[in-house]
PDB file of C-alpha atoms and ligand atoms in Angstrom:
ATOM      1  CA  MET A  18       0.000   0.000   0.000  1.00  0.00           C
ATOM      2  CA  VAL A  19       1.233   3.528  -0.808  1.00  0.00           C
ATOM      3  CA  VAL A  20       0.040   6.178   1.642  1.00  0.00           C
ATOM      4  CA  CYS A  21       0.414   9.913   1.011  1.00  0.00           C
ATOM      5  CA  ILE A  22       0.365  11.957   4.238  1.00  0.00           C
ATOM      6  CA  SER A  23       0.259  15.746   4.506  1.00  0.00           C
ATOM      7  CA  GLY A  24       1.774  17.367   7.594  1.00  0.00           C
ATOM      8  CA  ALA A  25       3.951  14.305   8.065  1.00  0.00           C
ATOM      9  CA  SER A  26       6.891  15.909   9.881  1.00  0.00           C
ATOM     10  CA  SER A  27       5.338  15.828  13.366  1.00  0.00           C
ATOM     11  CA  GLY A  28       2.370  14.865  15.520  1.00  0.00           C
ATOM     12  CA  PHE A  29      -0.356  12.725  13.950  1.00  0.00           C
ATOM     13  CA  GLY A  30       1.278  12.721  10.500  1.00  0.00           C
ATOM     14  CA  ARG A  31       4.568  11.409  11.812  1.00  0.00           C
ATOM     15  CA  ALA A  32       2.861   8.742  13.938  1.00  0.00           C
ATOM     16  CA  ILE A  33       0.736   7.651  10.958  1.00  0.00           C
ATOM     17  CA  ALA A  34       3.840   7.427   8.739  1.00  0.00           C
ATOM     18  CA  LYS A  35       5.626   5.263  11.310  1.00  0.00           C
ATOM     19  CA  ARG A  36       2.604   2.997  11.786  1.00  0.00           C
ATOM     20  CA  PHE A  37       2.307   2.218   8.072  1.00  0.00           C
ATOM     21  CA  VAL A  38       6.043   1.788   7.437  1.00  0.00           C
ATOM     22  CA  LYS A  39       6.296  -0.563  10.432  1.00  0.00           C
ATOM     23  CA  GLU A  40       3.847  -2.888   8.651  1.00  0.00           C
ATOM     24  CA  GLY A  41       5.757  -2.813   5.354  1.00  0.00           C
ATOM     25  CA  HIS A  42       3.889  -0.069   3.483  1.00  0.00           C
ATOM     26  CA  TYR A  43       5.267   2.880   1.508  1.00  0.00           C
ATOM     27  CA  VAL A  44       4.728   6.456   2.667  1.00  0.00           C
ATOM     28  CA  ILE A  45       4.928   9.753   0.796  1.00  0.00           C
ATOM     29  CA  ALA A  46       5.528  12.374   3.468  1.00  0.00           C
ATOM     30  CA  ILE A  47       4.609  15.968   2.647  1.00  0.00           C
ATOM     31  CA  ALA A  48       5.638  18.827   4.956  1.00  0.00           C
ATOM     32  CA  ARG A  49       7.503  22.123   5.039  1.00  0.00           C
ATOM     33  CA  ARG A  50      10.135  21.321   7.648  1.00  0.00           C
ATOM     34  CA  LYS A  51      13.046  19.789   5.756  1.00  0.00           C
ATOM     35  CA  GLU A  52      15.151  18.761   8.756  1.00  0.00           C
ATOM     36  CA  ARG A  53      12.265  17.003  10.467  1.00  0.00           C
ATOM     37  CA  LEU A  54      11.339  15.147   7.307  1.00  0.00           C
ATOM     38  CA  GLU A  55      14.925  14.119   6.697  1.00  0.00           C
ATOM     39  CA  GLN A  56      15.161  12.859  10.252  1.00  0.00           C
ATOM     40  CA  LEU A  57      12.005  10.799   9.678  1.00  0.00           C
ATOM     41  CA  LYS A  58      13.547   9.380   6.524  1.00  0.00           C
ATOM     42  CA  SER A  59      16.720   8.463   8.378  1.00  0.00           C
ATOM     43  CA  GLU A  60      14.547   6.567  10.879  1.00  0.00           C
ATOM     44  CA  LEU A  61      12.272   4.871   8.337  1.00  0.00           C
ATOM     45  CA  GLY A  62      14.620   4.363   5.376  1.00  0.00           C
ATOM     46  CA  GLU A  63      13.699   3.483   1.813  1.00  0.00           C
ATOM     47  CA  ALA A  64      10.001   3.035   2.522  1.00  0.00           C
ATOM     48  CA  ILE A  65       9.502   6.790   2.696  1.00  0.00           C
ATOM     49  CA  ALA A  66       9.627   9.424  -0.052  1.00  0.00           C
ATOM     50  CA  LEU A  67       9.684  13.108   0.820  1.00  0.00           C
ATOM     51  CA  ILE A  68       7.958  16.104  -0.718  1.00  0.00           C
ATOM     52  CA  ILE A  69       9.332  19.153   1.048  1.00  0.00           C
ATOM     53  CA  GLY A  70       7.308  22.327   0.676  1.00  0.00           C
ATOM     54  CA  ASP A  71       4.213  24.315   1.477  1.00  0.00           C
ATOM     55  CA  ILE A  72       1.085  22.210   1.081  1.00  0.00           C
ATOM     56  CA  ASN A  73      -0.665  25.232  -0.439  1.00  0.00           C
ATOM     57  CA  ASP A  74       1.862  25.464  -3.261  1.00  0.00           C
ATOM     58  CA  THR A  75       0.000  23.226  -5.702  1.00  0.00           C
ATOM     59  CA  ALA A  76       2.630  23.497  -8.448  1.00  0.00           C
ATOM     60  CA  LEU A  77       5.395  22.370  -6.083  1.00  0.00           C
ATOM     61  CA  ILE A  78       3.346  19.495  -4.656  1.00  0.00           C
ATOM     62  CA  ALA A  79       2.281  18.382  -8.150  1.00  0.00           C
ATOM     63  CA  GLU A  80       5.925  18.498  -9.256  1.00  0.00           C
ATOM     64  CA  GLY A  81       6.923  16.356  -6.245  1.00  0.00           C
ATOM     65  CA  LEU A  82       4.166  13.840  -6.985  1.00  0.00           C
ATOM     66  CA  ASN A  83       5.235  13.632 -10.641  1.00  0.00           C
ATOM     67  CA  HIS A  84       8.811  12.790  -9.667  1.00  0.00           C
ATOM     68  CA  LEU A  85       8.249  10.077  -7.106  1.00  0.00           C
ATOM     69  CA  PRO A  86      10.426   6.960  -7.167  1.00  0.00           C
ATOM     70  CA  LYS A  87       8.770   4.038  -8.995  1.00  0.00           C
ATOM     71  CA  ASN A  88       7.509   2.214  -5.884  1.00  0.00           C
ATOM     72  CA  PHE A  89       5.533   5.264  -4.750  1.00  0.00           C
ATOM     73  CA  ARG A  90       3.636   6.199  -7.902  1.00  0.00           C
ATOM     74  CA  THR A  91       0.328   4.420  -7.306  1.00  0.00           C
ATOM     75  CA  ILE A  92      -1.228   6.123  -4.314  1.00  0.00           C
ATOM     76  CA  ASP A  93      -3.758   3.969  -2.467  1.00  0.00           C
ATOM     77  CA  VAL A  94      -4.472   6.185   0.528  1.00  0.00           C
ATOM     78  CA  LEU A  95      -4.389   9.954   0.956  1.00  0.00           C
ATOM     79  CA  VAL A  96      -4.299  11.094   4.572  1.00  0.00           C
ATOM     80  CA  ASN A  97      -5.234  14.776   4.690  1.00  0.00           C
ATOM     81  CA  ASN A  98      -3.635  15.447   8.041  1.00  0.00           C
ATOM     82  CA  ALA A  99      -2.047  18.917   7.736  1.00  0.00           C
ATOM     83  CA  GLY A 100      -3.978  21.387   9.833  1.00  0.00           C
ATOM     84  CA  LEU A 101      -3.700  23.773  12.729  1.00  0.00           C
ATOM     85  CA  ALA A 102      -5.533  25.802  15.329  1.00  0.00           C
ATOM     86  CA  LEU A 103      -4.446  29.376  16.007  1.00  0.00           C
ATOM     87  CA  GLY A 104      -5.706  31.250  19.051  1.00  0.00           C
ATOM     88  CA  LEU A 105      -8.483  30.552  21.520  1.00  0.00           C
ATOM     89  CA  GLU A 106      -9.860  34.071  21.843  1.00  0.00           C
ATOM     90  CA  SER A 107     -13.511  34.901  21.702  1.00  0.00           C
ATOM     91  CA  ALA A 108     -14.523  35.674  18.096  1.00  0.00           C
ATOM     92  CA  GLU A 109     -14.662  39.459  18.527  1.00  0.00           C
ATOM     93  CA  LYS A 110     -11.069  39.484  19.832  1.00  0.00           C
ATOM     94  CA  ALA A 111      -9.615  36.976  17.373  1.00  0.00           C
ATOM     95  CA  ASN A 112      -6.931  37.855  14.906  1.00  0.00           C
ATOM     96  CA  ILE A 113      -8.124  37.876  11.282  1.00  0.00           C
ATOM     97  CA  GLU A 114      -4.723  36.598  10.057  1.00  0.00           C
ATOM     98  CA  ASP A 115      -5.166  33.569  12.332  1.00  0.00           C
ATOM     99  CA  TRP A 116      -8.582  32.907  10.842  1.00  0.00           C
ATOM    100  CA  GLU A 117      -7.238  33.230   7.311  1.00  0.00           C
ATOM    101  CA  ALA A 118      -4.282  30.942   8.051  1.00  0.00           C
ATOM    102  CA  MET A 119      -6.579  28.228   9.426  1.00  0.00           C
ATOM    103  CA  VAL A 120      -8.843  28.432   6.376  1.00  0.00           C
ATOM    104  CA  ALA A 121      -5.776  28.303   4.081  1.00  0.00           C
ATOM    105  CA  THR A 122      -4.348  25.136   5.615  1.00  0.00           C
ATOM    106  CA  ASN A 123      -7.350  23.278   7.013  1.00  0.00           C
ATOM    107  CA  ILE A 124      -9.641  23.904   4.053  1.00  0.00           C
ATOM    108  CA  THR A 125      -7.868  25.251   0.949  1.00  0.00           C
ATOM    109  CA  ALA A 126      -4.782  23.026   1.094  1.00  0.00           C
ATOM    110  CA  LEU A 127      -6.903  19.972   1.890  1.00  0.00           C
ATOM    111  CA  ILE A 128      -9.221  20.430  -1.077  1.00  0.00           C
ATOM    112  CA  LYS A 129      -6.294  21.185  -3.379  1.00  0.00           C
ATOM    113  CA  LEU A 130      -4.415  17.999  -2.495  1.00  0.00           C
ATOM    114  CA  THR A 131      -7.618  15.976  -2.763  1.00  0.00           C
ATOM    115  CA  HIS A 132      -8.347  17.524  -6.163  1.00  0.00           C
ATOM    116  CA  LEU A 133      -4.833  16.664  -7.301  1.00  0.00           C
ATOM    117  CA  LEU A 134      -4.977  12.976  -6.342  1.00  0.00           C
ATOM    118  CA  LEU A 135      -8.599  12.058  -6.831  1.00  0.00           C
ATOM    119  CA  PRO A 136      -8.651  11.672 -10.668  1.00  0.00           C
ATOM    120  CA  GLN A 137      -5.951   8.971 -10.605  1.00  0.00           C
ATOM    121  CA  MET A 138      -7.800   7.081  -7.869  1.00  0.00           C
ATOM    122  CA  VAL A 139     -11.048   7.219  -9.859  1.00  0.00           C
ATOM    123  CA  GLU A 140      -9.236   6.105 -12.983  1.00  0.00           C
ATOM    124  CA  ARG A 141      -7.829   3.084 -11.141  1.00  0.00           C
ATOM    125  CA  LYS A 142     -11.162   2.487  -9.387  1.00  0.00           C
ATOM    126  CA  ARG A 143      -9.264   2.171  -6.129  1.00  0.00           C
ATOM    127  CA  GLY A 144      -8.420   4.581  -3.355  1.00  0.00           C
ATOM    128  CA  HIS A 145      -9.150   5.881   0.096  1.00  0.00           C
ATOM    129  CA  ILE A 146      -9.184   9.449   1.340  1.00  0.00           C
ATOM    130  CA  ILE A 147      -8.812   9.714   5.082  1.00  0.00           C
ATOM    131  CA  ASN A 148      -9.354  13.206   6.439  1.00  0.00           C
ATOM    132  CA  ILE A 149      -8.332  14.324   9.888  1.00  0.00           C
ATOM    133  CA  GLY A 150     -11.246  16.300  11.255  1.00  0.00           C
ATOM    134  CA  SER A 151     -11.924  17.067  14.891  1.00  0.00           C
ATOM    135  CA  ILE A 152     -14.618  16.891  17.527  1.00  0.00           C
ATOM    136  CA  ALA A 153     -14.447  20.705  17.196  1.00  0.00           C
ATOM    137  CA  GLY A 154     -16.300  20.279  13.888  1.00  0.00           C
ATOM    138  CA  THR A 155     -19.317  18.947  15.783  1.00  0.00           C
ATOM    139  CA  TYR A 156     -19.209  20.411  19.295  1.00  0.00           C
ATOM    140  CA  PRO A 157     -18.801  24.175  19.679  1.00  0.00           C
ATOM    141  CA  TYR A 158     -16.578  25.478  22.455  1.00  0.00           C
ATOM    142  CA  PRO A 159     -15.571  29.021  23.447  1.00  0.00           C
ATOM    143  CA  GLY A 160     -12.722  30.217  21.252  1.00  0.00           C
ATOM    144  CA  GLY A 161     -13.167  27.347  18.792  1.00  0.00           C
ATOM    145  CA  ASN A 162     -14.856  29.703  16.295  1.00  0.00           C
ATOM    146  CA  VAL A 163     -13.058  29.404  12.933  1.00  0.00           C
ATOM    147  CA  TYR A 164     -11.008  26.331  13.887  1.00  0.00           C
ATOM    148  CA  GLY A 165     -14.185  24.356  14.614  1.00  0.00           C
ATOM    149  CA  ALA A 166     -15.808  25.714  11.460  1.00  0.00           C
ATOM    150  CA  THR A 167     -12.914  24.500   9.295  1.00  0.00           C
ATOM    151  CA  LYS A 168     -13.287  21.041  10.825  1.00  0.00           C
ATOM    152  CA  ALA A 169     -17.051  21.140  10.173  1.00  0.00           C
ATOM    153  CA  PHE A 170     -16.165  21.880   6.547  1.00  0.00           C
ATOM    154  CA  ILE A 171     -13.935  18.795   6.463  1.00  0.00           C
ATOM    155  CA  LYS A 172     -16.714  16.652   7.926  1.00  0.00           C
ATOM    156  CA  GLN A 173     -19.244  17.808   5.324  1.00  0.00           C
ATOM    157  CA  PHE A 174     -16.705  17.691   2.480  1.00  0.00           C
ATOM    158  CA  SER A 175     -15.980  14.058   3.428  1.00  0.00           C
ATOM    159  CA  LEU A 176     -19.674  13.168   3.346  1.00  0.00           C
ATOM    160  CA  ASN A 177     -20.176  14.983   0.034  1.00  0.00           C
ATOM    161  CA  LEU A 178     -17.193  13.166  -1.459  1.00  0.00           C
ATOM    162  CA  ARG A 179     -18.925   9.942  -0.470  1.00  0.00           C
ATOM    163  CA  ALA A 180     -21.948  11.089  -2.476  1.00  0.00           C
ATOM    164  CA  ASP A 181     -19.745  11.421  -5.576  1.00  0.00           C
ATOM    165  CA  LEU A 182     -17.536   8.365  -5.034  1.00  0.00           C
ATOM    166  CA  TYR A 183     -19.653   5.555  -3.571  1.00  0.00           C
ATOM    167  CA  ASP A 184     -20.067   3.989  -7.041  1.00  0.00           C
ATOM    168  CA  LYS A 185     -16.400   4.351  -7.991  1.00  0.00           C
ATOM    169  CA  ASN A 186     -14.886   2.108  -5.321  1.00  0.00           C
ATOM    170  CA  ILE A 187     -13.242   5.058  -3.556  1.00  0.00           C
ATOM    171  CA  ARG A 188     -13.581   5.225   0.209  1.00  0.00           C
ATOM    172  CA  VAL A 189     -13.728   8.443   2.221  1.00  0.00           C
ATOM    173  CA  SER A 190     -13.422   8.624   5.997  1.00  0.00           C
ATOM    174  CA  ASN A 191     -13.274  11.475   8.479  1.00  0.00           C
ATOM    175  CA  ILE A 192     -11.496  10.832  11.763  1.00  0.00           C
ATOM    176  CA  GLU A 193     -12.554  13.278  14.455  1.00  0.00           C
ATOM    177  CA  PRO A 194     -10.244  13.215  17.474  1.00  0.00           C
ATOM    178  CA  GLY A 195     -10.783  15.070  20.713  1.00  0.00           C
ATOM    179  CA  LEU A 196      -8.150  16.119  23.228  1.00  0.00           C
ATOM    180  CA  CYS A 197      -4.827  14.761  22.022  1.00  0.00           C
ATOM    181  CA  GLY A 198      -1.471  15.395  23.696  1.00  0.00           C
ATOM    182  CA  GLY A 199       2.021  14.553  22.520  1.00  0.00           C
ATOM    183  CA  SER A 200       1.932  16.888  19.519  1.00  0.00           C
ATOM    184  CA  GLU A 201       2.566  20.569  18.807  1.00  0.00           C
ATOM    185  CA  PHE A 202      -1.159  21.304  18.488  1.00  0.00           C
ATOM    186  CA  SER A 203      -1.508  23.481  21.602  1.00  0.00           C
ATOM    187  CA  LEU A 204       1.971  24.986  21.297  1.00  0.00           C
ATOM    188  CA  VAL A 205       0.979  26.225  17.820  1.00  0.00           C
ATOM    189  CA  ARG A 206      -2.450  27.349  19.012  1.00  0.00           C
ATOM    190  CA  PHE A 207      -0.860  29.402  21.809  1.00  0.00           C
ATOM    191  CA  LYS A 208       1.956  30.720  19.582  1.00  0.00           C
ATOM    192  CA  GLY A 209       4.801  29.031  21.433  1.00  0.00           C
ATOM    193  CA  ASP A 210       3.558  29.651  24.995  1.00  0.00           C
ATOM    194  CA  GLU A 211       4.713  26.382  26.550  1.00  0.00           C
ATOM    195  CA  ILE A 212       3.057  26.940  29.905  1.00  0.00           C
ATOM    196  CA  LYS A 213      -0.371  27.553  28.380  1.00  0.00           C
ATOM    197  CA  ALA A 214       0.120  24.581  26.065  1.00  0.00           C
ATOM    198  CA  GLN A 215       1.123  22.222  28.879  1.00  0.00           C
ATOM    199  CA  LYS A 216      -1.853  23.250  31.017  1.00  0.00           C
ATOM    200  CA  VAL A 217      -4.265  21.860  28.404  1.00  0.00           C
ATOM    201  CA  TYR A 218      -3.065  18.314  29.198  1.00  0.00           C
ATOM    202  CA  GLU A 219      -2.252  18.784  32.893  1.00  0.00           C
ATOM    203  CA  ASN A 220      -3.668  16.178  35.273  1.00  0.00           C
ATOM    204  CA  THR A 221      -5.583  14.317  32.616  1.00  0.00           C
ATOM    205  CA  HIS A 222      -5.030  11.436  30.239  1.00  0.00           C
ATOM    206  CA  PRO A 223      -5.504  12.634  26.649  1.00  0.00           C
ATOM    207  CA  LEU A 224      -5.283  10.674  23.421  1.00  0.00           C
ATOM    208  CA  TYR A 225      -1.845  10.441  21.793  1.00  0.00           C
ATOM    209  CA  PRO A 226      -0.820  10.638  18.119  1.00  0.00           C
ATOM    210  CA  GLU A 227      -0.241   6.872  18.122  1.00  0.00           C
ATOM    211  CA  ASP A 228      -3.931   6.385  18.976  1.00  0.00           C
ATOM    212  CA  ILE A 229      -4.954   8.405  15.926  1.00  0.00           C
ATOM    213  CA  ALA A 230      -2.429   6.458  13.810  1.00  0.00           C
ATOM    214  CA  GLU A 231      -3.994   3.203  15.026  1.00  0.00           C
ATOM    215  CA  ALA A 232      -7.435   4.401  13.921  1.00  0.00           C
ATOM    216  CA  VAL A 233      -6.137   5.445  10.488  1.00  0.00           C
ATOM    217  CA  TYR A 234      -4.394   2.100  10.087  1.00  0.00           C
ATOM    218  CA  TRP A 235      -7.522   0.167  11.072  1.00  0.00           C
ATOM    219  CA  ILE A 236      -9.797   2.149   8.756  1.00  0.00           C
ATOM    220  CA  ALA A 237      -7.400   1.703   5.824  1.00  0.00           C
ATOM    221  CA  HIS A 238      -7.161  -2.059   6.409  1.00  0.00           C
ATOM    222  CA  LEU A 239     -10.838  -2.919   6.637  1.00  0.00           C
ATOM    223  CA  PRO A 240     -12.157  -5.081   3.795  1.00  0.00           C
ATOM    224  CA  SER A 241     -12.822  -2.841   0.782  1.00  0.00           C
ATOM    225  CA  HIS A 242     -16.623  -3.143   1.010  1.00  0.00           C
ATOM    226  CA  ILE A 243     -16.579  -1.340   4.383  1.00  0.00           C
ATOM    227  CA  ASN A 244     -16.417   2.456   4.559  1.00  0.00           C
ATOM    228  CA  ILE A 245     -16.119   4.203   7.894  1.00  0.00           C
ATOM    229  CA  ASN A 246     -17.808   7.549   7.189  1.00  0.00           C
ATOM    230  CA  ARG A 247     -16.938   9.238  10.474  1.00  0.00           C
ATOM    231  CA  LEU A 248     -14.976   8.117  13.481  1.00  0.00           C
ATOM    232  CA  GLU A 249     -15.326  10.358  16.512  1.00  0.00           C
ATOM    233  CA  MET A 250     -12.781   9.546  19.202  1.00  0.00           C
ATOM    234  CA  MET A 251     -12.165  11.133  22.600  1.00  0.00           C
ATOM    235  CA  PRO A 252     -10.073  10.206  25.581  1.00  0.00           C
ATOM    236  CA  THR A 253     -12.182   8.540  28.262  1.00  0.00           C
ATOM    237  CA  THR A 254     -11.534  11.627  30.384  1.00  0.00           C
ATOM    238  CA  GLN A 255     -13.367  13.927  27.945  1.00  0.00           C
ATOM    239  CA  ALA A 256     -17.073  14.193  27.118  1.00  0.00           C
ATOM    240  CA  PRO A 257     -19.263  16.611  25.172  1.00  0.00           C
ATOM    241  CA  ALA A 258     -19.881  19.487  27.573  1.00  0.00           C
ATOM    242  CA  ALA A 259     -23.182  20.610  29.058  1.00  0.00           C
ATOM    243  CA  LEU A 260     -25.034  23.502  27.429  1.00  0.00           C
ATOM    244  CA  ASN A 261     -24.181  26.851  29.013  1.00  0.00           C
ATOM    245  CA  VAL A 262     -26.718  29.528  29.905  1.00  0.00           C
ATOM    246  CA  ALA A 263     -25.418  33.040  30.672  1.00  0.00           C
ATOM    247  CA  LYS A 264     -27.154  34.570  33.717  1.00  0.00           C
ATOM    248  CA  THR A 265     -27.316  38.324  34.281  1.00  0.00           C
ATOM    249  CA  PRO A 266     -25.935  39.137  37.755  1.00  0.00           C
ATOM    250  CA  LYS A 267     -28.594  40.483  40.162  1.00  0.00           C
ATOM    251  CA  ALA A 268     -28.346  44.257  40.704  1.00  0.00           C
TER     252      ALA A 268
HETATM  253  C1  8X3 B 306      -8.448  19.035  18.493  1.00  0.00           C
HETATM  254  C2  8X3 B 306      -9.505  18.795  19.476  1.00  0.00           C
HETATM  255  O1  8X3 B 306     -10.882  19.771  21.357  1.00  0.00           O
HETATM  256  O2  8X3 B 306      -8.675  20.665  21.058  1.00  0.00           O
HETATM  257  O3  8X3 B 306      -8.970  19.217  17.233  1.00  0.00           O
HETATM  258  O4  8X3 B 306     -10.412  21.229  19.504  1.00  0.00           O
HETATM  259  S1  8X3 B 306      -9.883  20.183  20.371  1.00  0.00           S
END
């Protein structure tokens, strides 16, 4: 199996790459950070091919895909993993550049890579697109504003792809993880503030990137007549929150 993973240099992407290579599969790892990718290659060896560059640069990614070594040319699985959250401010205080950056990576880059790889899958009548969504695409939380909305887009895009692809033997799945430690997710969200980032996972037992990798691996290895549409996963220590009602203080 050849698996193409965006955002493969760290976190979920890296764990997914390792999981597949461990079982003898080939991985195309796409990410911007050259050193990290090269380190991954030195760990995983010949089973990994690198495309180093910005996921939004379609020409560069297409060029990389067109020059893959022979063993990597028939892509069976696309894991749209690249994504980020920026900020946790209330909507009226949020930074518009943060909103735009989340839309650019979580939505625009994801649809562009899908659009690039889908025709060859349809032509071969074989393929699987696995998107990394989030529980934030279903459950609103304060400060989740645009981040959650981008993940809701991914959820609906996945379901609409199913509507176009169910008769072409192409599977589409959306994995929707909740609180997950062991990655740079919160460090990125809080712009490098390590203390804030650590607090998110303090005194609790979150999911870890390896748990997400396990889910991706399982979904990709089910018999081909089974399509997991959505897989919502949370740590046992997390649950959808109660509805809040704001009360006006008594005068
Ligand atoms: C990550 C899950 O709850 O931090 O997408 O938004 S959450």
